[in-house]
């Protein structure tokens, strides 16, 4: 749940890949895309969630194998007096060994 707070997610993925031992696995959990910004405060300046399919595609482009994505959790959070349901995804992949 940190990626959507980081401005340059591509740099993070690159650094993560460089740090991961060959054959190692990465598991990233984050907030699904939230274009209406119903999860954070109105003045939140990070990403409005992360597109899980785009993240999985980025891992594949970086050479990861066995990339998978799924909903890991569903949470409900109130904003301005209204409950909103949000999916938290899990994307995993294995660096070639």
Short mmCIF file of C-alpha atoms in Angstrom, two decimals:
data_model
loop_
_atom_site.label_atom_id
_atom_site.label_comp_id
_atom_site.label_asym_id
_atom_site.label_seq_id
_atom_site.Cartn_x
_atom_site.Cartn_y
_atom_site.Cartn_z
CA UNK A 1 0.00 0.00 0.00
CA UNK A 2 2.94 2.34 -0.58
CA UNK A 3 3.33 2.43 -4.34
CA UNK A 4 0.46 4.86 -4.85
CA UNK A 5 2.30 7.31 -2.57
CA UNK A 6 5.50 7.25 -4.66
CA UNK A 7 5.76 9.67 -7.60
CA UNK A 8 8.12 7.60 -9.79
CA UNK A 9 6.83 4.03 -9.60
CA UNK A 10 8.93 2.97 -12.61
CA UNK A 11 12.11 3.90 -10.73
CA UNK A 12 10.97 1.91 -7.71
CA UNK A 13 10.29 -1.15 -9.86
CA UNK A 14 13.70 -0.80 -11.49
CA UNK A 15 15.45 -0.54 -8.12
CA UNK A 16 13.46 -3.45 -6.76
CA UNK A 17 14.40 -5.60 -9.74
CA UNK A 18 18.08 -4.68 -9.41
CA UNK A 19 17.98 -5.59 -5.71
CA UNK A 20 16.16 -8.89 -6.07
CA UNK A 21 18.27 -12.04 -6.37
CA UNK A 22 17.73 -14.10 -9.53
CA UNK A 23 14.89 -16.52 -8.88
CA UNK A 24 13.49 -14.26 -6.17
CA UNK A 25 9.84 -13.32 -5.93
CA UNK A 26 8.23 -9.93 -5.59
CA UNK A 27 4.79 -9.41 -4.02
CA UNK A 28 3.19 -5.97 -4.30
CA UNK A 29 -0.09 -5.12 -2.61
CA UNK A 30 -1.75 -1.79 -3.23
CA UNK A 31 -4.98 0.09 -3.75
CA UNK A 32 -6.72 -0.57 -7.06
CA UNK A 33 -7.20 2.41 -9.35
CA UNK A 34 -9.41 5.01 -7.65
CA UNK A 35 -10.05 7.71 -10.27
CA UNK A 36 -12.78 9.35 -8.17
CA UNK A 37 -10.36 9.62 -5.20
CA UNK A 38 -12.80 8.16 -2.69
CA UNK A 39 -10.02 6.61 -0.57
CA UNK A 40 -7.79 9.57 0.33
CA UNK A 41 -8.39 13.13 1.46
CA UNK A 42 -9.35 15.59 -1.25
CA UNK A 43 -5.89 17.20 -1.14
CA UNK A 44 -4.00 13.90 -1.56
CA UNK A 45 -1.30 14.43 -4.19
CA UNK A 46 -0.24 10.83 -4.85
CA UNK A 47 -1.56 8.39 -7.43
CA UNK A 48 -5.25 7.63 -7.25
CA UNK A 49 -4.56 3.97 -6.73
CA UNK A 50 -2.60 1.76 -9.10
CA UNK A 51 -3.80 0.01 -12.24
CA UNK A 52 -3.02 -3.60 -11.35
CA UNK A 53 -3.01 -4.73 -14.99
CA UNK A 54 -0.51 -2.03 -15.92
CA UNK A 55 1.66 -2.97 -12.94
CA UNK A 56 1.61 -6.64 -13.98
CA UNK A 57 2.52 -5.59 -17.54
CA UNK A 58 5.43 -3.52 -16.20
CA UNK A 59 6.75 -6.54 -14.32
CA UNK A 60 6.52 -8.63 -17.49
CA UNK A 61 8.38 -5.91 -19.42
CA UNK A 62 11.11 -6.07 -16.77
CA UNK A 63 11.42 -9.79 -17.46
CA UNK A 64 9.50 -11.22 -14.53
CA UNK A 65 7.98 -14.66 -14.98
CA UNK A 66 4.87 -16.24 -13.48
CA UNK A 67 3.28 -12.81 -13.04
CA UNK A 68 -0.13 -13.07 -11.40
CA UNK A 69 -2.65 -10.62 -10.02
CA UNK A 70 -5.64 -11.01 -7.77
CA UNK A 71 -7.82 -9.18 -5.30
CA UNK A 72 -6.34 -9.78 -1.88
CA UNK A 73 -8.74 -7.79 0.25
CA UNK A 74 -11.78 -5.58 0.03
CA UNK A 75 -12.06 -2.67 2.46
CA UNK A 76 -14.78 -0.15 3.16
CA UNK A 77 -13.81 3.40 4.03
CA UNK A 78 -16.05 6.41 4.61
CA UNK A 79 -15.41 9.72 2.91
CA UNK A 80 -17.68 12.73 3.31
CA UNK A 81 -20.19 10.56 5.15
CA UNK A 82 -20.48 7.93 2.42
CA UNK A 83 -19.02 4.42 2.56
CA UNK A 84 -16.87 3.41 -0.40
CA UNK A 85 -15.61 -0.10 -1.12
CA UNK A 86 -12.04 -0.48 -2.36
CA UNK A 87 -10.13 -3.49 -3.61
CA UNK A 88 -6.57 -4.10 -2.50
CA UNK A 89 -4.73 -6.19 -5.08
CA UNK A 90 -1.74 -8.47 -4.92
CA UNK A 91 0.60 -8.72 -7.92
CA UNK A 92 3.39 -11.29 -7.77
CA UNK A 93 6.20 -12.24 -10.10
CA UNK A 94 9.47 -14.16 -10.17
CA UNK A 95 12.73 -12.73 -11.40
CA UNK A 96 14.37 -15.12 -13.86
CA UNK A 97 17.08 -17.21 -12.27
#
